[in-house]
Coordinates of C-alpha atoms and ligand atoms in Angstrom, one line a residue:
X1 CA -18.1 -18.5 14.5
X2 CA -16.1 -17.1 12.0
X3 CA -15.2 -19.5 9.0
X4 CA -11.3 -19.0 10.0
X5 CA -12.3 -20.2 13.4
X6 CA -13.6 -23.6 12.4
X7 CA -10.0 -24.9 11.1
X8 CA -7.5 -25.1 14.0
X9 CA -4.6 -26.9 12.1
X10 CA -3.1 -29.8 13.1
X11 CA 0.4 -29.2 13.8
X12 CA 1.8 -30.9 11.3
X13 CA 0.4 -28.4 9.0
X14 CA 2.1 -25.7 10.2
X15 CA 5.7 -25.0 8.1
X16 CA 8.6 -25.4 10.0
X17 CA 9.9 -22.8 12.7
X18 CA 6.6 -20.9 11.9
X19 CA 5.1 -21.5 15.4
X20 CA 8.1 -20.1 16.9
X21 CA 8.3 -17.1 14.7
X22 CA 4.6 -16.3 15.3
X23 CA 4.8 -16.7 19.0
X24 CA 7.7 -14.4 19.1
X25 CA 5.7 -11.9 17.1
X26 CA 2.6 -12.3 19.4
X27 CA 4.5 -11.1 22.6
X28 CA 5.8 -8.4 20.8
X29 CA 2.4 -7.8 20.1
X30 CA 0.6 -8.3 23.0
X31 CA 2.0 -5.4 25.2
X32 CA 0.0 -2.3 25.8
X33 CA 0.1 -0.3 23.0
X34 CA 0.3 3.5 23.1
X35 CA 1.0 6.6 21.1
X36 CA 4.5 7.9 21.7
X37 CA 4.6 11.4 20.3
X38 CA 8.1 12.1 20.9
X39 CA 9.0 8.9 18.9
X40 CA 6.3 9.3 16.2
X41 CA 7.6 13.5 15.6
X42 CA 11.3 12.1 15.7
X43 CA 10.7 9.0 13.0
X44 CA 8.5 11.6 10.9
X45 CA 11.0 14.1 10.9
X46 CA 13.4 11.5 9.9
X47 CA 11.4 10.2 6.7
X48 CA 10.5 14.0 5.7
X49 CA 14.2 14.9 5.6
X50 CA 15.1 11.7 3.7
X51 CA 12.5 11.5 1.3
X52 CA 10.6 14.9 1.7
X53 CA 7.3 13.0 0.7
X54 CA 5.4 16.4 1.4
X55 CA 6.0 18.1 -1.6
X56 CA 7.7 14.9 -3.8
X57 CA 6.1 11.7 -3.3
X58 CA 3.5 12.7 -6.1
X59 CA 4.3 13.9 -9.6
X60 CA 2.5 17.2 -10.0
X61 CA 2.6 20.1 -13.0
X62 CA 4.2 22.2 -10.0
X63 CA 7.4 20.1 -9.4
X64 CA 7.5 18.6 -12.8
X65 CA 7.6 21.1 -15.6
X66 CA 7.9 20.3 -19.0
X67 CA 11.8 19.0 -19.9
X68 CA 12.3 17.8 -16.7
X69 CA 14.3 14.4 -16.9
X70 CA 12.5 11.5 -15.0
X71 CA 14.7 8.6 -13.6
X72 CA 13.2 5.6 -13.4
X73 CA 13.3 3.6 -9.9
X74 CA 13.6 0.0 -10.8
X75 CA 15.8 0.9 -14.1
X76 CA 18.3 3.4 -13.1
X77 CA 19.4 3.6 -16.7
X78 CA 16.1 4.7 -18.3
X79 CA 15.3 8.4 -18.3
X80 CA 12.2 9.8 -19.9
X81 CA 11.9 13.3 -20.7
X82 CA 8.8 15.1 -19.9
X83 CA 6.6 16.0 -23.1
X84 CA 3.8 18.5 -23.6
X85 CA 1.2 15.1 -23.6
X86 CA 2.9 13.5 -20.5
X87 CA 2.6 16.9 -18.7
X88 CA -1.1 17.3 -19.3
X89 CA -1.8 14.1 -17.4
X90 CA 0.0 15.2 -14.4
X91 CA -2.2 16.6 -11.4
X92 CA -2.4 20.1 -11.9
X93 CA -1.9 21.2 -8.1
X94 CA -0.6 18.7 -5.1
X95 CA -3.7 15.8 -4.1
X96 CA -3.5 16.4 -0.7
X97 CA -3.4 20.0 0.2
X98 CA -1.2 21.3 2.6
X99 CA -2.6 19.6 5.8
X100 CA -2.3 17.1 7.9
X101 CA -4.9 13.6 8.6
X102 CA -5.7 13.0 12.1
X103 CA -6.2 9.6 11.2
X104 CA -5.7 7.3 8.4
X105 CA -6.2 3.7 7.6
X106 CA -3.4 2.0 5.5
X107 CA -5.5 -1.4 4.5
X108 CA -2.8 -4.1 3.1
X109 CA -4.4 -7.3 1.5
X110 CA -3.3 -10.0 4.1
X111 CA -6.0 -12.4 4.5
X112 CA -5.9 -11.8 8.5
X113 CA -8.4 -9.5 7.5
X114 CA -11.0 -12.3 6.4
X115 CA -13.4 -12.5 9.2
X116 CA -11.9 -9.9 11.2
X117 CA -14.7 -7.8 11.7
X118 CA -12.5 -4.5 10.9
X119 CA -14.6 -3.0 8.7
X120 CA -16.3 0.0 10.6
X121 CA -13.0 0.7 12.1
X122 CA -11.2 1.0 9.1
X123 CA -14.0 2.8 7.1
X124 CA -14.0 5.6 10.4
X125 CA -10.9 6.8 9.7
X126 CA -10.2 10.2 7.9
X127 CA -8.0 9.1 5.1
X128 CA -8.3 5.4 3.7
X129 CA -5.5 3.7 1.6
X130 CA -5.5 0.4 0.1
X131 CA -3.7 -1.8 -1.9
X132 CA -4.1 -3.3 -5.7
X133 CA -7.2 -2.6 -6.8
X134 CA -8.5 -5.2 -3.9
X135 CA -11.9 -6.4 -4.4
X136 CA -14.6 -4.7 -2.4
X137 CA -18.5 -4.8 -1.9
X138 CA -21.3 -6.5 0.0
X139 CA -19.6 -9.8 0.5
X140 CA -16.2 -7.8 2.5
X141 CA -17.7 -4.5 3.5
X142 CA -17.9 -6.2 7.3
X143 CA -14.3 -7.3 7.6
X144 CA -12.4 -4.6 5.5
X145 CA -14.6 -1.3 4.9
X146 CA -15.9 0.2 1.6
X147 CA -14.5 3.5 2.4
X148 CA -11.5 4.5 0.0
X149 CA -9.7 7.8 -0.3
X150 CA -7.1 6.7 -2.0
X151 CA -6.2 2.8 -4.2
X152 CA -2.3 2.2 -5.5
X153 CA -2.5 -0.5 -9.0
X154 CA 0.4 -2.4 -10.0
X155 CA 0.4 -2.5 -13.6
X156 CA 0.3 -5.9 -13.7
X157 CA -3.4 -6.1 -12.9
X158 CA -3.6 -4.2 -15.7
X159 CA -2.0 -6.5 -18.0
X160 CA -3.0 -9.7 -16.5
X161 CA -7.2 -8.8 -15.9
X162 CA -7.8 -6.5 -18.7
X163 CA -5.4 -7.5 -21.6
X164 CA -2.9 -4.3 -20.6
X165 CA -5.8 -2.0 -21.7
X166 CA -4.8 -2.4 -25.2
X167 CA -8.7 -3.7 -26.1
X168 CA -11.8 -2.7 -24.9
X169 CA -11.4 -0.8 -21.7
X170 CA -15.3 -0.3 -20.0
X171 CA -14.6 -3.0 -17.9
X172 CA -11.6 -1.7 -16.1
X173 CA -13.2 1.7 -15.9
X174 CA -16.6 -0.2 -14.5
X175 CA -14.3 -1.8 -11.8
X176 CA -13.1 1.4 -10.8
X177 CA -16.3 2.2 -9.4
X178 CA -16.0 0.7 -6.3
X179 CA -13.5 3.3 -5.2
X180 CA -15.9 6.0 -5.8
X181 CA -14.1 9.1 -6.6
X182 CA -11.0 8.0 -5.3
X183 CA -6.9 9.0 -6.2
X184 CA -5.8 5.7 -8.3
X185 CA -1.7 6.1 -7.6
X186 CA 0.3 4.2 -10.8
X187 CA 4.1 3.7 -10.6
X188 CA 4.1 5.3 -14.3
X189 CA 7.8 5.7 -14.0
X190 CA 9.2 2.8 -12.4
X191 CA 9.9 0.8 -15.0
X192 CA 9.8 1.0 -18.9
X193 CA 7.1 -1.1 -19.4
X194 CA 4.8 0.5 -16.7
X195 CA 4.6 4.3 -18.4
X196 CA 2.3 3.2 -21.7
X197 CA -0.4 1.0 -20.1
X198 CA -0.6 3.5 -17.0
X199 CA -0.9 6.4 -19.7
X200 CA -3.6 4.2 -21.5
X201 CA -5.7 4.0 -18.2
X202 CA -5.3 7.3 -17.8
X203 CA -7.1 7.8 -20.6
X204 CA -9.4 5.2 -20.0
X205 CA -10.5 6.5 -17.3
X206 CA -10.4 10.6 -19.1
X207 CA -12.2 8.9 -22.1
X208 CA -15.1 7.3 -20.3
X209 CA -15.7 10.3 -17.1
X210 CA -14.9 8.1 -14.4
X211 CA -14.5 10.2 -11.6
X212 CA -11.5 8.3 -10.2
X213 CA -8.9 10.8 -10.1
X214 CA -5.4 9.1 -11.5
X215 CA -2.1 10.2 -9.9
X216 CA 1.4 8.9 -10.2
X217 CA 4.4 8.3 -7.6
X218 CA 7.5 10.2 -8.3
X219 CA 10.7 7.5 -8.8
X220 CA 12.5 10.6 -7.3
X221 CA 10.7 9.1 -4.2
X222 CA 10.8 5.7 -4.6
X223 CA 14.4 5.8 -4.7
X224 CA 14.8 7.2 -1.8
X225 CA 12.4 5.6 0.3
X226 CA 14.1 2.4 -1.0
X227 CA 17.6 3.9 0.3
X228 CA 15.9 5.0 3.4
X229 CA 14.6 1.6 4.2
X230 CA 17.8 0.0 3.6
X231 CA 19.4 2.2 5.8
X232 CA 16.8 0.6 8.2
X233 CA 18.3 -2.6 8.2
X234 CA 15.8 -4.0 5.0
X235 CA 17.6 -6.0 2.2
X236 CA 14.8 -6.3 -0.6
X237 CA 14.9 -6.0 -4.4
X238 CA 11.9 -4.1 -4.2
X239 CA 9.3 -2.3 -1.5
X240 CA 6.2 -3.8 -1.4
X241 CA 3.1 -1.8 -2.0
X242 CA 2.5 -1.6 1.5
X243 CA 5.5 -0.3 3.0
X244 CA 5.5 2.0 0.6
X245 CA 1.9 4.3 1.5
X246 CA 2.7 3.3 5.1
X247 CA 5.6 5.4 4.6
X248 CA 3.9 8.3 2.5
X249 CA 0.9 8.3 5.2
X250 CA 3.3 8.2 8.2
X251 CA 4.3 12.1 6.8
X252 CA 0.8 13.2 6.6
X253 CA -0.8 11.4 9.4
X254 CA -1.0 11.5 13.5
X255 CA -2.3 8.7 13.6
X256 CA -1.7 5.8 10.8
X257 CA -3.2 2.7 11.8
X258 CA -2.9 -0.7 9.9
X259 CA -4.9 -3.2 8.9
X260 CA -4.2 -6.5 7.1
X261 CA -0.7 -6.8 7.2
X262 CA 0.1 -9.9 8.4
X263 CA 2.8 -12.0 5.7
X264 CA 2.5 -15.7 7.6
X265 CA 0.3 -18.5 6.4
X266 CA -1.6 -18.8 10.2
X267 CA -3.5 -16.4 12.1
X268 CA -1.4 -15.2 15.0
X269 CA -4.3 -16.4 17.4
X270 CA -4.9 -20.5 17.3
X271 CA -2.6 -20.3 14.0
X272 CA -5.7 -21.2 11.9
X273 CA -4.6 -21.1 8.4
X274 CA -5.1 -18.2 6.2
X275 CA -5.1 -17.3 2.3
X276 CA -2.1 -14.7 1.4
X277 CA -5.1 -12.1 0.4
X278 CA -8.2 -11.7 2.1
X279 CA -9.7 -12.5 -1.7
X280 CA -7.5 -15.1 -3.0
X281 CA -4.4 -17.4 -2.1
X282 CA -2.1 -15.7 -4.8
X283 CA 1.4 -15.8 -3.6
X284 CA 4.0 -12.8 -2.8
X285 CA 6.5 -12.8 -4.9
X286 CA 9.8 -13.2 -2.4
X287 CA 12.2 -12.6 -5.1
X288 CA 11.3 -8.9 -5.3
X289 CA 9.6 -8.8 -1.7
X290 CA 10.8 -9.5 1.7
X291 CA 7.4 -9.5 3.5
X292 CA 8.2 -10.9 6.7
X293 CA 11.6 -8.5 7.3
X294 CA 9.1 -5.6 6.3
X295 CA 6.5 -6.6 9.2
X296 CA 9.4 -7.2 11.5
X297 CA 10.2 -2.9 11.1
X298 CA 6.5 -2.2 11.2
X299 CA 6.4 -4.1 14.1
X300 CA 9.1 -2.1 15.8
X301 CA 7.8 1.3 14.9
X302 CA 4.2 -0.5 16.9
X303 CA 6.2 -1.2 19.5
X304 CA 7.8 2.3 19.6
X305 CA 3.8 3.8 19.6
X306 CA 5.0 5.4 15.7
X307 CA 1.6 3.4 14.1
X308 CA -0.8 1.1 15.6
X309 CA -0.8 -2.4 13.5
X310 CA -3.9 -4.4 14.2
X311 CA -3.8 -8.4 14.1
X312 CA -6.4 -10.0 15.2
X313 CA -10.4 -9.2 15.2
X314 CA -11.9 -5.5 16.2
Ligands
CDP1 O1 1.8 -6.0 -4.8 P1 2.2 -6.5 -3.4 O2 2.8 -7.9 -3.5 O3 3.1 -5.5 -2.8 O4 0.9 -6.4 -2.5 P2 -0.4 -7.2 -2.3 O5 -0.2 -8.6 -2.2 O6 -1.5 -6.7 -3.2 O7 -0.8 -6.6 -0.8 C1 -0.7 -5.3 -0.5 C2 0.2 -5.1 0.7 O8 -0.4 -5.7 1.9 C3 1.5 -5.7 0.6 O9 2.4 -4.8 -0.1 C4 2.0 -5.9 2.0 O10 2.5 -4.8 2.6 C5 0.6 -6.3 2.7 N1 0.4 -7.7 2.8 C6 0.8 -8.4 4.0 O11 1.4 -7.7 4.9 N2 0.6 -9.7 4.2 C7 0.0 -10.4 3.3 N3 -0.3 -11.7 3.5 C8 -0.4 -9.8 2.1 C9 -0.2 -8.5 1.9

């Protein structure tokens, strides 16, 4: 059995008023689930006329010329003006061309995902997201997939695993292999800190040929996914990484599906306990995230038959 499997917890190890908000969640869960196109068409429309991710959610040399003035999404008082050098790293035309996925697999780090068995079905959709640079290879490839068509990185990784780029970069643009010839999306412009060590793995990765193909979110569309959310009934300092490419896939997408998102510390069936990522126990960070109020809207817009969230094995 699955190493997950051979823990049930004692109840005493389960924090208090967990079991009760698990539960809840689980018959929520449990109906039939099925796609409800007028729904789906009526929160997409929604989201495109809010936040037009279409044509903004990426920074291209198309609707970002030269002088334009960037605001900064987590530090509405910092500007930057766009230079001749920042313009040149800039995607020349949009990543994803004028079309629509039929599916796509939005892959969060929960670590529900450890001994899940998801793998194949994640790796057979058309467009694959995931989260942070997540570790991948031989010892996952069963549980969460190896296909990636697209990988978000906080900064942070950068500044924390590979001394914010500012020594010897190979080994970040080694680790990068794993994604193949993915889009790496940075937050360059979110805040101050994040636009000189995103610029110096964009030359990292220019420098050394990787073929990972480096892209940035526009703060133009941060903010107002942030604004839309809120106006959703979410209170958070900041959207987490998740929420965020959910959003940007539910605009592109007829069918988003996702996988490891799940913010408790037990596994919704036999609450066995669980690591915060599939990889490691690293905590969220609730003073910028509120998890657990995120899942609860993703949970409505499954219930609605918007996106299909998977708990549990495949
Ligand atoms: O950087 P951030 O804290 O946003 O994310 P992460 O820990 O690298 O995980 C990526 C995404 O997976 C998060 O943004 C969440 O949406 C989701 N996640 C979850 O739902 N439950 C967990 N236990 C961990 C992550």
């Amino acid at each position: 059995p699955p190493s997950h499997k051979k823990s049930r917890p004692r109840p005493s190890e389960l924090c208090k008023g967990c079991r009760e908000v698990i539960e809840k969640v689980q018959k929520r869960y449990s109906q039939p689930w099925k796609k409800q196109e007028d729904n789906y068409q009526k929160f997409r429309s929604l989201l495109s006329s809010k936040c037009h991710g279409f044509d903004k959610a990426i920074i291209t040399q198309t609707n970002t010329p030269v002088g334009s003035k960037l605001v900064y999404d987590g530090e509405k008082k910092r500007t930057l003006q766009v230079t001749p050098e920042i313009f040149s790293t800039f995607a020349k035309e949009h990543p994803f061309p004028n079309k629509t996925w039929d599916t796509c697999a939005v892959v969060g780090n929960g670590g529900i995902l450890t001994d899940s068995g998801c793998g194949k079905m994640i790796d057979s959709a058309q467009f694959v997201i995931r989260c942070n640079l997540p570790p991948l290879g031989k010892s996952y490839e069963k549980h969460v997939g190896i296909k990636t068509d697209l990988v978000t990185a906080n900064p942070s990784i950068f500044i924390d695993k590979y001394g914010a780029l500012m020594g010897r970069r190979r080994q970040f643009v080694e680790s990068l292999r794993s994604y193949g010839n993915s889009l790496l999306l940075l937050p360059a412009f979110s805040y101050g800190f994040n636009t000189p060590v995103c610029l110096r793995a964009v030359y990292s990765i220019e420098d050394f040929e990787s073929p990972t193909r480096p892209i940035f979110f526009n703060p133009e569309y941060l903010q107002s996914l942030a604004l839309f959310w809120r106006s959703q009934g979410l209170r958070a300092v900041r959207l987490s990484t998740g929420i965020i490419m959910t959003s940007l896939v539910l605009e592109h997408c007829a069918n988003v599906h996702l996988y490891g998102f799940w913010p408790f510390n037990n596994h919704p069936d036999g609450l066995y306990a669980l690591t915060n990522h599939y990889y490691d126990d690293r905590q969220t960070k609730t003073k910028f995230h509120a998890m657990p109020a995120e899942f609860d809207l993703l949970l409505r817009l499954h219930s609605q038959g918007v996106l299909r969230l998977h708990l549990g094995d495949c």
